[in-house]
mmCIF file of C-alpha atoms in Angstrom:
data_model
loop_
_atom_site.group_PDB
_atom_site.id
_atom_site.type_symbol
_atom_site.label_atom_id
_atom_site.label_comp_id
_atom_site.label_asym_id
_atom_site.label_seq_id
_atom_site.Cartn_x
_atom_site.Cartn_y
_atom_site.Cartn_z
ATOM 1 C CA MET A 24 127.834 0.582 152.753
ATOM 2 C CA ASN A 25 126.789 3.648 150.768
ATOM 3 C CA TYR A 26 128.431 7.025 151.304
ATOM 4 C CA SER A 27 127.472 10.451 149.902
ATOM 5 C CA TYR A 28 128.796 13.989 149.592
ATOM 6 C CA THR A 29 126.627 15.116 152.515
ATOM 7 C CA GLN A 30 128.118 12.336 154.718
ATOM 8 C CA ILE A 31 131.681 13.204 153.754
ATOM 9 C CA SER A 32 131.179 16.919 154.256
ATOM 10 C CA GLN A 33 129.434 16.404 157.621
ATOM 11 C CA TYR A 34 132.379 14.320 158.850
ATOM 12 C CA LEU A 35 134.930 16.886 157.664
ATOM 13 C CA THR A 36 132.976 19.660 159.386
ATOM 14 C CA CYS A 37 132.928 17.790 162.657
ATOM 15 C CA PRO A 38 133.269 13.978 163.237
ATOM 16 C CA ARG A 39 131.129 14.171 166.289
ATOM 17 C CA ARG A 40 128.373 15.841 164.286
ATOM 18 C CA TYR A 41 128.566 12.944 161.840
ATOM 19 C CA ARG A 42 128.159 10.467 164.640
ATOM 20 C CA HIS A 43 125.139 12.351 166.038
ATOM 21 C CA ARG A 44 123.409 12.273 162.678
ATOM 22 C CA TYR A 45 124.345 9.055 160.940
ATOM 23 C CA LEU A 46 124.976 6.642 163.875
ATOM 24 C CA ASP A 47 122.926 7.995 166.796
ATOM 25 C CA GLY A 48 119.979 8.862 164.451
ATOM 26 C CA TRP A 49 119.511 12.557 165.250
ATOM 27 C CA GLN A 50 118.186 14.690 162.419
ATOM 28 C CA GLU A 51 117.611 18.404 162.097
ATOM 29 C CA LYS A 52 113.967 19.391 162.032
ATOM 30 C CA ASP A 53 112.768 20.538 158.600
ATOM 31 C CA THR A 54 111.648 24.034 159.676
ATOM 32 C CA ARG A 55 114.020 26.209 157.732
ATOM 33 C CA ALA A 56 111.921 28.057 155.167
ATOM 34 C CA ALA A 57 114.839 28.618 152.799
ATOM 35 C CA MET A 58 115.675 24.885 152.637
ATOM 36 C CA LEU A 59 112.086 23.792 152.062
ATOM 37 C CA PHE A 60 111.529 26.527 149.480
ATOM 38 C CA GLY A 61 114.576 25.286 147.612
ATOM 39 C CA ARG A 62 113.091 21.821 147.425
ATOM 40 C CA ALA A 63 109.771 23.185 146.211
ATOM 41 C CA PHE A 64 111.548 25.333 143.610
ATOM 42 C CA GLU A 65 113.468 22.315 142.211
ATOM 43 C CA GLN A 66 110.192 20.536 141.719
ATOM 44 C CA ALA A 67 108.912 23.575 139.794
ATOM 45 C CA LEU A 68 112.049 23.559 137.634
ATOM 46 C CA ALA A 69 111.486 19.896 136.806
ATOM 47 C CA ALA A 70 107.930 20.743 135.803
ATOM 48 C CA TYR A 71 109.197 23.500 133.553
ATOM 49 C CA PHE A 72 111.422 21.096 131.636
ATOM 50 C CA ARG A 73 108.537 18.584 131.397
ATOM 51 C CA ARG A 74 106.492 21.393 129.775
ATOM 52 C CA GLU A 75 104.034 21.528 132.720
ATOM 53 C CA ASP A 76 102.766 24.557 134.618
ATOM 54 C CA ALA A 77 105.840 25.323 136.728
ATOM 55 C CA ALA A 78 104.177 28.134 138.713
ATOM 56 C CA ALA A 79 101.312 25.873 139.651
ATOM 57 C CA VAL A 80 103.770 23.158 140.827
ATOM 58 C CA LEU A 81 105.649 25.702 142.899
ATOM 59 C CA PHE A 82 102.404 26.923 144.515
ATOM 60 C CA ARG A 83 101.379 23.342 145.295
ATOM 61 C CA GLU A 84 104.696 22.218 146.753
ATOM 62 C CA TRP A 85 105.260 25.436 148.742
ATOM 63 C CA SER A 86 101.683 25.358 150.057
ATOM 64 C CA ALA A 87 102.339 21.965 151.546
ATOM 65 C CA CYS A 88 104.929 23.644 153.781
ATOM 66 C CA GLN A 89 102.854 26.693 154.798
ATOM 67 C CA ASN A 90 101.577 25.366 158.127
ATOM 68 C CA GLN A 91 104.755 23.675 159.302
ATOM 69 C CA GLY A 92 105.885 26.404 161.734
ATOM 70 C CA LEU A 93 108.661 27.547 159.384
ATOM 71 C CA HIS A 94 111.525 29.712 160.510
ATOM 72 C CA TYR A 95 112.086 32.635 158.177
ATOM 73 C CA SER A 96 115.174 34.810 157.839
ATOM 74 C CA ASN A 97 116.092 38.157 156.195
ATOM 75 C CA GLY A 98 112.519 39.443 156.507
ATOM 76 C CA ASP A 99 111.108 36.642 154.334
ATOM 77 C CA THR A 100 107.465 35.549 154.422
ATOM 78 C CA TRP A 101 105.625 32.671 152.790
ATOM 79 C CA ASP A 102 103.882 35.011 150.324
ATOM 80 C CA ARG A 103 107.026 36.968 149.503
ATOM 81 C CA MET A 104 109.077 33.775 148.747
ATOM 82 C CA LEU A 105 106.279 32.515 146.524
ATOM 83 C CA GLN A 106 106.230 35.710 144.579
ATOM 84 C CA GLN A 107 110.021 35.677 144.135
ATOM 85 C CA GLY A 108 109.860 32.089 143.020
ATOM 86 C CA ILE A 109 107.310 32.856 140.286
ATOM 87 C CA GLN A 110 109.426 35.832 139.164
ATOM 88 C CA LEU A 111 112.514 33.627 138.984
ATOM 89 C CA LEU A 112 110.674 31.062 136.896
ATOM 90 C CA ASP A 113 109.618 33.817 134.513
ATOM 91 C CA ARG A 114 113.167 35.155 134.274
ATOM 92 C CA PHE A 115 114.522 31.643 133.702
ATOM 93 C CA CYS A 116 112.018 31.129 130.875
ATOM 94 C CA GLN A 117 113.003 34.458 129.321
ATOM 95 C CA ASP A 118 116.739 33.718 129.528
ATOM 96 C CA ASP A 119 116.175 30.452 127.645
ATOM 97 C CA ARG A 120 119.836 29.407 128.064
ATOM 98 C CA ILE A 121 119.390 25.786 129.217
ATOM 99 C CA ARG A 122 118.141 22.780 127.322
ATOM 100 C CA ILE A 123 117.508 19.368 128.890
ATOM 101 C CA ARG A 124 116.539 16.521 126.599
ATOM 102 C CA GLN A 125 114.532 13.646 128.043
ATOM 103 C CA PRO A 126 113.899 15.480 131.373
ATOM 104 C CA ARG A 127 112.440 12.422 133.097
ATOM 105 C CA ARG A 128 115.748 10.768 132.494
ATOM 106 C CA ASN A 129 118.167 13.689 132.909
ATOM 107 C CA LEU A 130 116.821 15.356 136.062
ATOM 108 C CA GLN A 131 117.651 14.089 139.534
ATOM 109 C CA ILE A 132 119.934 11.326 138.261
ATOM 110 C CA LYS A 133 121.422 8.703 140.561
ATOM 111 C CA PHE A 134 125.110 7.881 140.103
ATOM 112 C CA THR A 135 126.974 5.212 141.953
ATOM 113 C CA ARG A 136 130.750 4.752 142.083
ATOM 114 C CA GLN A 137 132.505 1.913 143.839
ATOM 115 C CA VAL A 138 135.229 3.087 146.228
ATOM 116 C CA SER A 139 136.103 -0.313 147.708
ATOM 117 C CA ARG A 140 134.884 -3.882 147.731
ATOM 118 C CA GLU A 141 132.507 -3.045 150.596
ATOM 119 C CA ASN A 142 131.648 0.616 149.909
ATOM 120 C CA ASP A 143 129.877 2.664 147.193
ATOM 121 C CA PHE A 144 129.644 6.374 146.795
ATOM 122 C CA VAL A 145 126.171 7.539 145.767
ATOM 123 C CA ALA A 146 125.266 11.000 144.316
ATOM 124 C CA TYR A 147 122.047 12.525 142.984
ATOM 125 C CA ILE A 148 122.770 15.085 140.208
ATOM 126 C CA ASP A 149 120.282 17.865 139.694
ATOM 127 C CA ALA A 150 120.478 17.694 135.899
ATOM 128 C CA ILE A 151 122.556 17.036 132.829
ATOM 129 C CA GLY A 152 121.858 19.354 129.914
ATOM 130 C CA ARG A 153 123.157 22.157 127.704
ATOM 131 C CA LEU A 154 123.987 25.623 128.890
ATOM 132 C CA ASP A 155 124.571 27.977 125.993
ATOM 133 C CA GLY A 156 124.987 24.986 123.731
ATOM 134 C CA THR A 157 127.633 23.173 125.827
ATOM 135 C CA ARG A 158 126.790 19.873 127.581
ATOM 136 C CA ARG A 159 127.341 20.216 131.305
ATOM 137 C CA LEU A 160 126.494 18.804 134.630
ATOM 138 C CA LEU A 161 124.027 21.317 136.175
ATOM 139 C CA GLU A 162 123.388 22.180 139.793
ATOM 140 C CA TRP A 163 120.519 24.386 141.012
ATOM 141 C CA LYS A 164 120.881 26.769 143.961
ATOM 142 C CA THR A 165 118.428 29.105 145.556
ATOM 143 C CA THR A 166 119.651 31.898 147.806
ATOM 144 C CA SER A 167 118.721 35.317 149.180
ATOM 145 C CA SER A 168 122.021 36.918 148.227
ATOM 146 C CA ARG A 169 124.303 36.787 145.139
ATOM 147 C CA TYR A 170 127.186 34.409 144.940
ATOM 148 C CA PRO A 171 130.628 35.975 144.464
ATOM 149 C CA GLU A 172 131.955 36.160 140.938
ATOM 150 C CA GLU A 173 135.534 37.005 141.734
ATOM 151 C CA PRO A 174 138.224 35.876 141.658
ATOM 152 C CA ALA A 175 137.856 34.083 138.332
ATOM 153 C CA GLY A 176 137.988 30.291 138.632
ATOM 154 C CA LEU A 177 136.467 30.223 142.091
ATOM 155 C CA LEU A 178 133.734 27.794 141.078
ATOM 156 C CA ALA A 179 136.374 25.086 140.276
ATOM 157 C CA LEU A 180 137.052 24.874 143.999
ATOM 158 C CA ASP A 181 133.455 24.168 144.948
ATOM 159 C CA PRO A 182 133.695 20.749 146.757
ATOM 160 C CA GLN A 183 130.201 19.674 145.757
ATOM 161 C CA LEU A 184 130.760 20.193 142.095
ATOM 162 C CA VAL A 185 134.173 18.555 142.274
ATOM 163 C CA CYS A 186 132.436 15.591 143.973
ATOM 164 C CA TYR A 187 129.825 15.350 141.288
ATOM 165 C CA SER A 188 132.414 15.590 138.512
ATOM 166 C CA TRP A 189 134.409 12.812 140.222
ATOM 167 C CA VAL A 190 131.323 10.547 140.461
ATOM 168 C CA THR A 191 130.033 11.141 136.968
ATOM 169 C CA GLY A 192 133.268 11.715 134.970
ATOM 170 C CA ILE A 193 131.769 14.918 133.473
ATOM 171 C CA VAL A 194 134.318 17.659 133.500
ATOM 172 C CA GLU A 195 132.194 20.619 132.306
ATOM 173 C CA VAL A 196 129.984 21.742 135.125
ATOM 174 C CA ALA A 197 127.675 24.678 135.830
ATOM 175 C CA GLN A 198 125.942 26.217 138.849
ATOM 176 C CA ILE A 199 122.681 28.044 138.316
ATOM 177 C CA VAL A 200 121.957 30.367 141.176
ATOM 178 C CA PHE A 201 118.450 31.694 141.687
ATOM 179 C CA VAL A 202 118.770 34.849 143.765
ATOM 180 C CA ARG A 203 115.715 35.844 145.783
ATOM 181 C CA LYS A 204 115.843 39.571 146.377
ATOM 182 C CA ARG A 205 113.787 42.729 145.637
ATOM 183 C CA LEU A 206 114.801 42.481 141.976
ATOM 184 C CA VAL A 207 115.302 38.743 141.339
ATOM 185 C CA GLU A 208 118.401 37.598 139.474
ATOM 186 C CA ILE A 209 119.798 34.426 137.972
ATOM 187 C CA GLN A 210 123.558 33.792 137.911
ATOM 188 C CA TYR A 211 125.010 31.330 135.437
ATOM 189 C CA PHE A 212 128.468 29.977 136.524
ATOM 190 C CA GLN A 213 130.500 27.612 134.333
ATOM 191 C CA THR A 214 133.777 25.868 134.927
ATOM 192 C CA THR A 215 135.921 22.835 134.131
ATOM 193 C CA ILE A 216 136.952 20.465 136.828
ATOM 194 C CA THR A 217 140.492 19.149 136.353
ATOM 195 C CA ASP A 218 141.688 15.550 136.742
ATOM 196 C CA GLU A 219 143.909 16.642 139.595
ATOM 197 C CA ARG A 220 140.991 18.027 141.604
ATOM 198 C CA ARG A 221 138.874 14.869 140.963
ATOM 199 C CA ARG A 222 141.762 12.651 142.022
ATOM 200 C CA GLU A 223 142.287 14.679 145.196
ATOM 201 C CA PHE A 224 138.661 14.411 146.070
ATOM 202 C CA GLY A 225 138.816 10.617 145.581
ATOM 203 C CA GLN A 226 141.668 10.527 148.086
ATOM 204 C CA ILE A 227 139.641 12.630 150.546
ATOM 205 C CA VAL A 228 136.742 10.210 150.234
ATOM 206 C CA GLU A 229 138.959 7.151 150.880
ATOM 207 C CA ASP A 230 140.648 8.790 153.887
ATOM 208 C CA THR A 231 137.353 9.922 155.377
ATOM 209 C CA ILE A 232 135.722 6.533 154.978
ATOM 210 C CA ARG A 233 138.763 4.925 156.707
ATOM 211 C CA ARG A 234 138.386 7.248 159.641
ATOM 212 C CA ILE A 235 134.633 6.630 159.899
ATOM 213 C CA GLU A 236 135.110 2.868 159.825
ATOM 214 C CA SER A 237 137.823 3.260 162.482
ATOM 215 C CA ALA A 238 135.216 4.986 164.685
ATOM 216 C CA GLU A 239 137.230 8.220 164.883
ATOM 217 C CA PHE A 240 134.540 10.650 166.043
ATOM 218 C CA LEU A 241 136.426 13.266 168.041
ATOM 219 C CA PRO A 242 134.687 16.632 168.102
ATOM 220 C CA HIS A 243 136.107 19.631 166.319
ATOM 221 C CA ALA A 244 136.403 22.494 168.843
ATOM 222 C CA GLY A 245 134.559 25.672 167.843
ATOM 223 C CA ILE A 246 136.603 28.619 166.528
ATOM 224 C CA ARG A 247 136.627 31.659 168.759
ATOM 225 C CA PHE A 248 133.852 34.210 168.293
ATOM 226 C CA PRO A 249 132.528 35.680 166.112
ATOM 227 C CA GLN A 250 133.513 32.841 163.725
ATOM 228 C CA ASN A 251 132.208 29.930 165.801
ATOM 229 C CA PRO A 252 130.553 27.150 163.848
ATOM 230 C CA CYS A 253 129.449 25.386 167.069
ATOM 231 C CA SER A 254 127.028 28.278 167.765
ATOM 232 C CA THR A 255 124.970 27.498 164.640
ATOM 233 C CA CYS A 256 125.318 23.731 164.651
ATOM 234 C CA PRO A 257 121.937 21.971 165.088
ATOM 235 C CA TYR A 258 123.648 19.270 167.259
ATOM 236 C CA LEU A 259 124.961 21.749 169.814
ATOM 237 C CA GLY A 260 122.426 20.618 172.422
ATOM 238 C CA LEU A 261 123.849 17.090 172.329
ATOM 239 C CA CYS A 262 127.426 18.270 172.876
ATOM 240 C CA LEU A 263 126.337 20.652 175.707
ATOM 241 C CA ARG A 264 123.865 18.035 177.062
ATOM 242 C CA LYS A 265 121.051 20.620 177.061
ATOM 243 C CA GLN A 266 117.797 18.810 176.390
ATOM 244 C CA GLU A 267 115.861 22.044 175.620
ATOM 245 C CA LEU A 268 118.249 22.748 172.668
ATOM 246 C CA VAL A 269 117.945 19.105 171.489
ATOM 247 C CA ASP A 270 114.127 19.305 171.513
ATOM 248 C CA ALA A 271 114.086 22.591 169.709
ATOM 249 C CA ALA A 272 116.381 21.594 166.780
ATOM 250 C CA LEU A 273 116.420 17.763 166.436
ATOM 251 C CA VAL A 274 114.269 14.704 166.054
ATOM 252 C CA ARG A 275 115.497 11.085 166.357
ATOM 253 C CA ARG A 276 114.638 8.475 163.801
ATOM 254 C CA PRO A 277 112.821 5.349 165.009
ATOM 255 C CA GLY A 278 115.141 2.595 166.172
ATOM 256 C CA ALA A 279 118.179 4.775 166.708
ATOM 257 C CA GLU A 280 117.905 4.419 170.483
ATOM 258 C CA ASN A 281 119.292 0.933 169.975
ATOM 259 C CA LEU A 282 122.643 2.342 168.767
ATOM 260 C CA GLY A 283 123.809 3.422 172.244
ATOM 261 C CA TRP A 284 126.487 0.715 172.199
ATOM 262 C CA LEU A 285 128.387 2.884 169.681
ATOM 263 C CA ASP A 286 129.170 5.250 172.496
ATOM 264 C CA GLU A 287 131.699 2.694 173.733
ATOM 265 C CA LEU A 288 133.672 3.228 170.548
ATOM 266 C CA THR A 289 133.934 6.927 170.789
ATOM 267 C CA TYR A 290 134.144 8.090 174.383
#
């Protein structure tokens, strides 16, 4: 079986949430404007490194989402996000800090690592290239607010970057954060992932897979308000057995209704 960072992080967040998504077949509806814009912007970045018209690609990809009943936040609109994206592409070009050779080969790269005789861990890396002349694993992020820069060394704790370093064996990593705000900004974070952190992550993966294969899907109780992750979880309707919440947030992939027998393992 193949596992991924998303699967591991979903299980660690809440085992019951993992079961809803990966076993019962429920998926969150793709209506979050910020998420879909991030995907469109990544396509534009790929076009930039292929020496194509990145702004035209952004417009094409983002236009495909325009009539999908998107949910916007922080006062965003379709037009405003498009304008910010074009400004970010211009700023990225002006900065000229990143080089990616053979972009068709070094963008969206699939890595596979065997974790046991039966299981593989699969990851898709945004890019491998050079930031300020140093070869690094690169991860793109789009956000409406700046990422914290203090305390120093904070990036080395980022679980996704630790995961990608563990999968690829690349110790020098970077996160490029495209900040959508009134005056757009790009943050360039760099760090080194230690052998210890990669080893610890490997242990987390092995332990999590063991729990999944043992059908341990007990729910994590929500933390008391105002810090209650259950209140924003897209699978809340399933746990509360409220069909109107399920219909608003989720869809079920075809064939998943045949997985009802798994309930016997978890209740």
